[in-house]
Amino acid sequence: MKRRIALGGLVLAVLVSLAAMAALSSAQASLKSEASPHAAAATTIVVWTDQNRKADVDKVTGTWGAARGVDVKVVVKDFGQIRDALKTIAVADAPDVIVGAHDWTGELAANGLVLPLFPRAAVKKQFPKYSLNAFSYGKNGARLYGIPTQLENVALIVNTGMAHAPKSWKDLESQALKVKKRTGSAVGIAVQQGSGGDAYHMYPFFSGLCGYVFQTTKTGGLNPSNIGVANKKFLANSTLIDKWNSEGLIRSSVDSSTAQDLFLKQKAAFWVTGPWNVDPVRKAGIKFKIVQIPAIKCKSVPFLGVQGFMVTKYSTAHGVESAAKDLVSNYMAQPAAQVSLALANSRFPANTVAGKRVHDSALSAFGKASLGGVPMPNIPEMNSVWGDLGSAWVKSTKGPGATKARVAFSTAAKNIRIKIAGG
């Protein structure tokens, strides 16, 4: 009888002890969860992306997560709001990784919102230098803050039923004006500007006349003190703009819808646009070819929009920095992941190995047309450039009464310097 009582007491003591330990463990977990919501699920990585890429980002990052025992939660955000939301978001609700545009890099890096990345040399060799420069920032030695995944640029779409792919700028100009005369079109080349200007679509003409915005440093950064909007070479070539204006090769009155209408209704045989307009051309039954605009006085390279993945500072607070960097620097840089994203969004992959695996003829052609392209400057000073550079094109190509190009671009350069100096 005494043995049973003693044994029962022992069992009761053990049960009491286990209950106390369970209560303590629950309390500690509760406190940990209140301190940091991510801490309760340290193997969860939150990725912000837009709706267009959501399904494919889910698929690609999910594959990585499954192999590493990490839960990847993909949250949809309006693409245009991701950058600004990152500045004000509460730590508990913040993402660890974002899919963003390269020209956010300067602002986000300067504010400490994204972390520098250090991919292996073998990985970096698979990317054109300019695509890595697009996500690099720093006046005293640029550091990489994102892995480029997709390239976006304009090119020359040629209606091959009306003209042939030009062999030179002279050939392009001659063909365009002949078609213009035959169809009664207002312009020879359909390229959008509009009253507000469009420095992005006009950049191949700008670079072809030897213009540039900011000097690129040896480390891949940008020097806002060296502005090439009205450099000597460009000004010497600017009389060609006056010629194009007088002969009606291009007109600033042509906006996006007008340019599309001119090409689809076969009033113009040449259209400067991007991959987002391939479907309308195919639906119209037009036989076409896509090429880079021929060199004028210098190579007529396009502005590049580079999209990619960046790791935020919040990944450190959430205890997942190492995993987030592995996802971005290693996995998202791989050809397979890049091809998947590229095909889903009709954008050419930044990884050169992935580029060779793209079999869509139009997408591949836009990729070739991107060669040598200039990433849109990712430093804050670029905000002082867009308006004046676009306005210079509008003033010099508006037809009768146009401002001489030398004057228009010299004025633009002056205004840009004043704005940058004023902060």
PDB file of C-alpha atoms in Angstrom, residues 123-345:
ATOM      1  CA  VAL A 123      27.937  33.762 -61.595  1.00  0.00           C
ATOM      2  CA  LYS A 124      28.840  37.337 -62.542  1.00  0.00           C
ATOM      3  CA  LYS A 125      30.502  36.123 -65.755  1.00  0.00           C
ATOM      4  CA  GLN A 126      27.088  35.028 -67.030  1.00  0.00           C
ATOM      5  CA  PHE A 127      25.830  38.616 -67.136  1.00  0.00           C
ATOM      6  CA  PRO A 128      26.714  41.546 -69.415  1.00  0.00           C
ATOM      7  CA  LYS A 129      28.647  44.087 -67.393  1.00  0.00           C
ATOM      8  CA  TYR A 130      26.104  46.807 -68.079  1.00  0.00           C
ATOM      9  CA  SER A 131      23.292  44.699 -66.564  1.00  0.00           C
ATOM     10  CA  LEU A 132      25.276  44.398 -63.324  1.00  0.00           C
ATOM     11  CA  ASN A 133      26.151  48.095 -63.457  1.00  0.00           C
ATOM     12  CA  ALA A 134      22.422  48.759 -63.572  1.00  0.00           C
ATOM     13  CA  PHE A 135      22.069  47.451 -60.010  1.00  0.00           C
ATOM     14  CA  SER A 136      25.337  48.968 -58.786  1.00  0.00           C
ATOM     15  CA  TYR A 137      25.630  52.128 -56.740  1.00  0.00           C
ATOM     16  CA  GLY A 138      28.312  54.092 -54.928  1.00  0.00           C
ATOM     17  CA  LYS A 139      30.386  57.169 -55.681  1.00  0.00           C
ATOM     18  CA  ASN A 140      33.590  55.752 -54.227  1.00  0.00           C
ATOM     19  CA  GLY A 141      33.364  52.298 -55.721  1.00  0.00           C
ATOM     20  CA  ALA A 142      30.023  50.898 -56.824  1.00  0.00           C
ATOM     21  CA  ARG A 143      28.598  47.872 -54.985  1.00  0.00           C
ATOM     22  CA  LEU A 144      26.043  45.438 -56.374  1.00  0.00           C
ATOM     23  CA  TYR A 145      22.568  45.637 -54.809  1.00  0.00           C
ATOM     24  CA  GLY A 146      20.510  43.384 -57.054  1.00  0.00           C
ATOM     25  CA  ILE A 147      20.621  40.429 -59.417  1.00  0.00           C
ATOM     26  CA  PRO A 148      19.301  41.378 -62.885  1.00  0.00           C
ATOM     27  CA  THR A 149      16.751  38.939 -64.268  1.00  0.00           C
ATOM     28  CA  GLN A 150      15.073  40.686 -67.236  1.00  0.00           C
ATOM     29  CA  LEU A 151      16.017  43.292 -69.841  1.00  0.00           C
ATOM     30  CA  GLU A 152      13.570  45.670 -71.462  1.00  0.00           C
ATOM     31  CA  ASN A 153      14.334  47.928 -74.411  1.00  0.00           C
ATOM     32  CA  VAL A 154      13.000  49.387 -77.617  1.00  0.00           C
ATOM     33  CA  ALA A 155      14.103  48.354 -81.093  1.00  0.00           C
ATOM     34  CA  LEU A 156      13.135  48.984 -84.700  1.00  0.00           C
ATOM     35  CA  ILE A 157      10.223  46.887 -85.938  1.00  0.00           C
ATOM     36  CA  VAL A 158      10.264  46.669 -89.745  1.00  0.00           C
ATOM     37  CA  ASN A 159       7.234  45.842 -91.870  1.00  0.00           C
ATOM     38  CA  THR A 160       9.035  43.522 -94.294  1.00  0.00           C
ATOM     39  CA  GLY A 161       6.146  43.723 -96.736  1.00  0.00           C
ATOM     40  CA  MET A 162       6.868  47.427 -97.213  1.00  0.00           C
ATOM     41  CA  ALA A 163      10.623  47.658 -96.651  1.00  0.00           C
ATOM     42  CA  HIS A 164      13.681  45.602 -95.816  1.00  0.00           C
ATOM     43  CA  ALA A 165      15.682  45.615 -92.593  1.00  0.00           C
ATOM     44  CA  PRO A 166      18.027  48.606 -93.050  1.00  0.00           C
ATOM     45  CA  LYS A 167      21.701  47.951 -93.620  1.00  0.00           C
ATOM     46  CA  SER A 168      22.721  51.441 -92.493  1.00  0.00           C
ATOM     47  CA  TRP A 169      21.254  54.688 -91.178  1.00  0.00           C
ATOM     48  CA  LYS A 170      21.299  56.138 -94.694  1.00  0.00           C
ATOM     49  CA  ASP A 171      19.371  53.111 -95.923  1.00  0.00           C
ATOM     50  CA  LEU A 172      16.795  53.482 -93.135  1.00  0.00           C
ATOM     51  CA  GLU A 173      16.307  57.187 -93.752  1.00  0.00           C
ATOM     52  CA  SER A 174      15.956  56.700 -97.514  1.00  0.00           C
ATOM     53  CA  GLN A 175      13.425  53.870 -97.223  1.00  0.00           C
ATOM     54  CA  ALA A 176      11.402  55.646 -94.537  1.00  0.00           C
ATOM     55  CA  LEU A 177      11.022  58.805 -96.617  1.00  0.00           C
ATOM     56  CA  LYS A 178      10.046  56.851 -99.734  1.00  0.00           C
ATOM     57  CA  VAL A 179       7.306  55.042 -97.822  1.00  0.00           C
ATOM     58  CA  LYS A 180       6.213  58.354 -96.288  1.00  0.00           C
ATOM     59  CA  LYS A 181       5.797  59.869 -99.745  1.00  0.00           C
ATOM     60  CA  ARG A 182       3.973  56.824-101.093  1.00  0.00           C
ATOM     61  CA  THR A 183       1.487  56.519 -98.200  1.00  0.00           C
ATOM     62  CA  GLY A 184       1.055  60.214 -97.450  1.00  0.00           C
ATOM     63  CA  SER A 185       2.114  59.622 -93.861  1.00  0.00           C
ATOM     64  CA  ALA A 186       3.043  62.520 -91.585  1.00  0.00           C
ATOM     65  CA  VAL A 187       6.335  60.832 -90.643  1.00  0.00           C
ATOM     66  CA  GLY A 188       8.845  58.342 -91.972  1.00  0.00           C
ATOM     67  CA  ILE A 189       9.592  56.650 -88.643  1.00  0.00           C
ATOM     68  CA  ALA A 190       6.860  56.033 -86.076  1.00  0.00           C
ATOM     69  CA  VAL A 191       8.411  56.848 -82.706  1.00  0.00           C
ATOM     70  CA  GLN A 192       6.406  58.214 -79.814  1.00  0.00           C
ATOM     71  CA  GLN A 193       6.997  61.576 -78.157  1.00  0.00           C
ATOM     72  CA  GLY A 194       3.893  63.674 -77.607  1.00  0.00           C
ATOM     73  CA  SER A 195       3.641  67.090 -75.968  1.00  0.00           C
ATOM     74  CA  GLY A 196       5.366  65.888 -72.797  1.00  0.00           C
ATOM     75  CA  GLY A 197       8.313  64.397 -74.649  1.00  0.00           C
ATOM     76  CA  ASP A 198       9.750  60.884 -74.363  1.00  0.00           C
ATOM     77  CA  ALA A 199      13.480  60.732 -73.703  1.00  0.00           C
ATOM     78  CA  TYR A 200      13.254  56.946 -73.317  1.00  0.00           C
ATOM     79  CA  HIS A 201      11.963  56.173 -76.814  1.00  0.00           C
ATOM     80  CA  MET A 202      14.217  58.829 -78.362  1.00  0.00           C
ATOM     81  CA  TYR A 203      17.379  57.507 -76.730  1.00  0.00           C
ATOM     82  CA  PRO A 204      18.594  55.423 -79.735  1.00  0.00           C
ATOM     83  CA  PHE A 205      18.613  58.641 -81.801  1.00  0.00           C
ATOM     84  CA  PHE A 206      20.338  60.473 -78.945  1.00  0.00           C
ATOM     85  CA  SER A 207      23.069  57.843 -78.495  1.00  0.00           C
ATOM     86  CA  GLY A 208      23.390  57.545 -82.283  1.00  0.00           C
ATOM     87  CA  LEU A 209      24.378  61.211 -82.366  1.00  0.00           C
ATOM     88  CA  CYS A 210      26.950  60.506 -79.601  1.00  0.00           C
ATOM     89  CA  GLY A 211      24.888  61.869 -76.729  1.00  0.00           C
ATOM     90  CA  TYR A 212      24.962  60.469 -73.187  1.00  0.00           C
ATOM     91  CA  VAL A 213      23.422  61.462 -69.876  1.00  0.00           C
ATOM     92  CA  PHE A 214      26.070  60.776 -67.201  1.00  0.00           C
ATOM     93  CA  GLN A 215      29.638  59.535 -67.528  1.00  0.00           C
ATOM     94  CA  THR A 216      30.155  55.949 -66.384  1.00  0.00           C
ATOM     95  CA  THR A 217      33.105  55.581 -63.997  1.00  0.00           C
ATOM     96  CA  LYS A 218      35.669  52.779 -64.085  1.00  0.00           C
ATOM     97  CA  THR A 219      33.918  51.042 -61.172  1.00  0.00           C
ATOM     98  CA  GLY A 220      30.557  51.054 -62.936  1.00  0.00           C
ATOM     99  CA  GLY A 221      29.102  54.015 -61.077  1.00  0.00           C
ATOM    100  CA  LEU A 222      27.784  57.244 -62.574  1.00  0.00           C
ATOM    101  CA  ASN A 223      29.297  60.706 -62.330  1.00  0.00           C
ATOM    102  CA  PRO A 224      26.485  63.314 -62.146  1.00  0.00           C
ATOM    103  CA  SER A 225      29.032  66.086 -62.591  1.00  0.00           C
ATOM    104  CA  ASN A 226      29.818  64.923 -66.120  1.00  0.00           C
ATOM    105  CA  ILE A 227      26.654  65.543 -68.153  1.00  0.00           C
ATOM    106  CA  GLY A 228      26.755  64.636 -71.853  1.00  0.00           C
ATOM    107  CA  VAL A 229      23.394  65.992 -72.991  1.00  0.00           C
ATOM    108  CA  ALA A 230      25.132  68.712 -75.009  1.00  0.00           C
ATOM    109  CA  ASN A 231      28.671  67.374 -75.333  1.00  0.00           C
ATOM    110  CA  LYS A 232      30.843  68.558 -78.237  1.00  0.00           C
ATOM    111  CA  LYS A 233      30.321  65.490 -80.421  1.00  0.00           C
ATOM    112  CA  PHE A 234      26.574  65.574 -79.994  1.00  0.00           C
ATOM    113  CA  LEU A 235      26.328  69.281 -80.776  1.00  0.00           C
ATOM    114  CA  ALA A 236      28.467  68.796 -83.881  1.00  0.00           C
ATOM    115  CA  ASN A 237      25.994  66.145 -85.059  1.00  0.00           C
ATOM    116  CA  SER A 238      22.851  68.001 -83.978  1.00  0.00           C
ATOM    117  CA  THR A 239      22.269  69.540 -87.411  1.00  0.00           C
ATOM    118  CA  LEU A 240      21.028  66.102 -88.457  1.00  0.00           C
ATOM    119  CA  ILE A 241      18.071  66.591 -86.108  1.00  0.00           C
ATOM    120  CA  ASP A 242      17.251  69.818 -87.927  1.00  0.00           C
ATOM    121  CA  LYS A 243      17.381  67.856 -91.204  1.00  0.00           C
ATOM    122  CA  TRP A 244      15.082  65.107 -89.864  1.00  0.00           C
ATOM    123  CA  ASN A 245      12.659  67.764 -88.708  1.00  0.00           C
ATOM    124  CA  SER A 246      12.547  69.552 -92.058  1.00  0.00           C
ATOM    125  CA  GLU A 247      12.039  66.358 -94.078  1.00  0.00           C
ATOM    126  CA  GLY A 248       9.459  64.929 -91.664  1.00  0.00           C
ATOM    127  CA  LEU A 249      11.430  61.827 -90.720  1.00  0.00           C
ATOM    128  CA  ILE A 250      10.235  62.162 -87.098  1.00  0.00           C
ATOM    129  CA  ARG A 251       7.706  64.463 -85.408  1.00  0.00           C
ATOM    130  CA  SER A 252       7.158  65.258 -81.742  1.00  0.00           C
ATOM    131  CA  SER A 253       3.387  65.389 -82.344  1.00  0.00           C
ATOM    132  CA  VAL A 254       3.377  61.582 -82.689  1.00  0.00           C
ATOM    133  CA  ASP A 255       2.350  60.008 -79.387  1.00  0.00           C
ATOM    134  CA  SER A 256       2.048  56.343 -78.404  1.00  0.00           C
ATOM    135  CA  SER A 257      -1.335  55.652 -79.973  1.00  0.00           C
ATOM    136  CA  THR A 258      -0.479  57.584 -83.140  1.00  0.00           C
ATOM    137  CA  ALA A 259       2.767  55.654 -83.613  1.00  0.00           C
ATOM    138  CA  GLN A 260       0.945  52.349 -83.225  1.00  0.00           C
ATOM    139  CA  ASP A 261      -1.794  53.420 -85.616  1.00  0.00           C
ATOM    140  CA  LEU A 262       0.706  54.498 -88.271  1.00  0.00           C
ATOM    141  CA  PHE A 263       2.434  51.131 -88.228  1.00  0.00           C
ATOM    142  CA  LEU A 264      -0.570  48.829 -87.885  1.00  0.00           C
ATOM    143  CA  LYS A 265      -2.423  50.666 -90.675  1.00  0.00           C
ATOM    144  CA  GLN A 266       0.755  50.418 -92.757  1.00  0.00           C
ATOM    145  CA  LYS A 267       1.267  54.143 -93.184  1.00  0.00           C
ATOM    146  CA  ALA A 268       4.824  53.780 -91.851  1.00  0.00           C
ATOM    147  CA  ALA A 269       7.150  50.825 -92.371  1.00  0.00           C
ATOM    148  CA  PHE A 270       9.292  51.459 -89.291  1.00  0.00           C
ATOM    149  CA  TRP A 271       8.226  51.592 -85.647  1.00  0.00           C
ATOM    150  CA  VAL A 272      10.461  52.225 -82.622  1.00  0.00           C
ATOM    151  CA  THR A 273       8.828  50.366 -79.742  1.00  0.00           C
ATOM    152  CA  GLY A 274       9.288  47.539 -77.250  1.00  0.00           C
ATOM    153  CA  PRO A 275       8.268  43.890 -76.745  1.00  0.00           C
ATOM    154  CA  TRP A 276       4.963  44.984 -75.211  1.00  0.00           C
ATOM    155  CA  ASN A 277       3.744  45.822 -78.742  1.00  0.00           C
ATOM    156  CA  VAL A 278       4.624  42.566 -80.486  1.00  0.00           C
ATOM    157  CA  ASP A 279       1.186  40.998 -80.004  1.00  0.00           C
ATOM    158  CA  PRO A 280      -0.699  43.805 -81.825  1.00  0.00           C
ATOM    159  CA  VAL A 281       1.675  43.439 -84.780  1.00  0.00           C
ATOM    160  CA  ARG A 282       1.152  39.676 -84.917  1.00  0.00           C
ATOM    161  CA  LYS A 283      -2.626  40.041 -84.633  1.00  0.00           C
ATOM    162  CA  ALA A 284      -2.576  42.511 -87.537  1.00  0.00           C
ATOM    163  CA  GLY A 285      -0.988  39.815 -89.689  1.00  0.00           C
ATOM    164  CA  ILE A 286       1.995  41.997 -90.539  1.00  0.00           C
ATOM    165  CA  LYS A 287       5.224  40.242 -91.490  1.00  0.00           C
ATOM    166  CA  PHE A 288       7.981  41.886 -89.516  1.00  0.00           C
ATOM    167  CA  LYS A 289      11.566  41.834 -88.402  1.00  0.00           C
ATOM    168  CA  ILE A 290      13.100  43.382 -85.281  1.00  0.00           C
ATOM    169  CA  VAL A 291      16.561  44.971 -85.352  1.00  0.00           C
ATOM    170  CA  GLN A 292      18.594  47.546 -83.490  1.00  0.00           C
ATOM    171  CA  ILE A 293      18.470  50.988 -85.100  1.00  0.00           C
ATOM    172  CA  PRO A 294      21.577  51.334 -87.323  1.00  0.00           C
ATOM    173  CA  ALA A 295      24.449  53.498 -86.099  1.00  0.00           C
ATOM    174  CA  ILE A 296      24.173  57.137 -87.084  1.00  0.00           C
ATOM    175  CA  LYS A 297      27.440  58.786 -86.014  1.00  0.00           C
ATOM    176  CA  CYS A 298      27.836  56.530 -82.984  1.00  0.00           C
ATOM    177  CA  LYS A 299      26.077  53.240 -82.155  1.00  0.00           C
ATOM    178  CA  SER A 300      22.337  53.792 -81.788  1.00  0.00           C
ATOM    179  CA  VAL A 301      21.895  51.795 -78.593  1.00  0.00           C
ATOM    180  CA  PRO A 302      18.690  51.880 -76.546  1.00  0.00           C
ATOM    181  CA  PHE A 303      18.052  52.773 -72.941  1.00  0.00           C
ATOM    182  CA  LEU A 304      17.712  49.587 -70.907  1.00  0.00           C
ATOM    183  CA  GLY A 305      15.183  48.922 -68.220  1.00  0.00           C
ATOM    184  CA  VAL A 306      16.626  46.129 -66.067  1.00  0.00           C
ATOM    185  CA  GLN A 307      14.464  44.301 -63.574  1.00  0.00           C
ATOM    186  CA  GLY A 308      15.721  42.036 -60.857  1.00  0.00           C
ATOM    187  CA  PHE A 309      15.680  40.836 -57.256  1.00  0.00           C
ATOM    188  CA  MET A 310      16.990  42.750 -54.248  1.00  0.00           C
ATOM    189  CA  VAL A 311      17.433  41.777 -50.593  1.00  0.00           C
ATOM    190  CA  THR A 312      16.031  44.273 -48.095  1.00  0.00           C
ATOM    191  CA  LYS A 313      17.459  45.359 -44.765  1.00  0.00           C
ATOM    192  CA  TYR A 314      14.418  43.804 -43.096  1.00  0.00           C
ATOM    193  CA  SER A 315      15.733  40.319 -43.843  1.00  0.00           C
ATOM    194  CA  THR A 316      18.350  40.959 -41.171  1.00  0.00           C
ATOM    195  CA  ALA A 317      15.717  41.943 -38.601  1.00  0.00           C
ATOM    196  CA  HIS A 318      13.728  38.826 -39.509  1.00  0.00           C
ATOM    197  CA  GLY A 319      16.745  36.549 -39.127  1.00  0.00           C
ATOM    198  CA  VAL A 320      16.665  35.350 -42.751  1.00  0.00           C
ATOM    199  CA  GLU A 321      19.374  37.472 -44.377  1.00  0.00           C
ATOM    200  CA  SER A 322      21.577  34.509 -45.276  1.00  0.00           C
ATOM    201  CA  ALA A 323      18.710  32.566 -46.851  1.00  0.00           C
ATOM    202  CA  ALA A 324      17.425  35.626 -48.715  1.00  0.00           C
ATOM    203  CA  LYS A 325      20.859  36.298 -50.175  1.00  0.00           C
ATOM    204  CA  ASP A 326      21.152  32.657 -51.246  1.00  0.00           C
ATOM    205  CA  LEU A 327      17.798  32.898 -53.039  1.00  0.00           C
ATOM    206  CA  VAL A 328      18.763  36.096 -54.859  1.00  0.00           C
ATOM    207  CA  SER A 329      22.521  35.836 -55.427  1.00  0.00           C
ATOM    208  CA  ASN A 330      22.671  32.158 -56.259  1.00  0.00           C
ATOM    209  CA  TYR A 331      19.326  30.728 -57.320  1.00  0.00           C
ATOM    210  CA  MET A 332      17.733  33.668 -59.158  1.00  0.00           C
ATOM    211  CA  ALA A 333      20.954  34.181 -61.108  1.00  0.00           C
ATOM    212  CA  GLN A 334      20.692  30.699 -62.626  1.00  0.00           C
ATOM    213  CA  PRO A 335      19.650  30.274 -66.283  1.00  0.00           C
ATOM    214  CA  ALA A 336      16.637  28.053 -65.554  1.00  0.00           C
ATOM    215  CA  ALA A 337      15.050  30.543 -63.157  1.00  0.00           C
ATOM    216  CA  GLN A 338      15.716  33.435 -65.527  1.00  0.00           C
ATOM    217  CA  VAL A 339      14.229  31.710 -68.584  1.00  0.00           C
ATOM    218  CA  SER A 340      11.038  30.942 -66.682  1.00  0.00           C
ATOM    219  CA  LEU A 341      10.546  34.574 -65.681  1.00  0.00           C
ATOM    220  CA  ALA A 342      11.512  35.910 -69.112  1.00  0.00           C
ATOM    221  CA  LEU A 343       9.035  33.811 -71.060  1.00  0.00           C
ATOM    222  CA  ALA A 344       6.224  34.666 -68.663  1.00  0.00           C
ATOM    223  CA  ASN A 345       6.670  38.409 -69.147  1.00  0.00           C
TER     224      ASN A 345
END
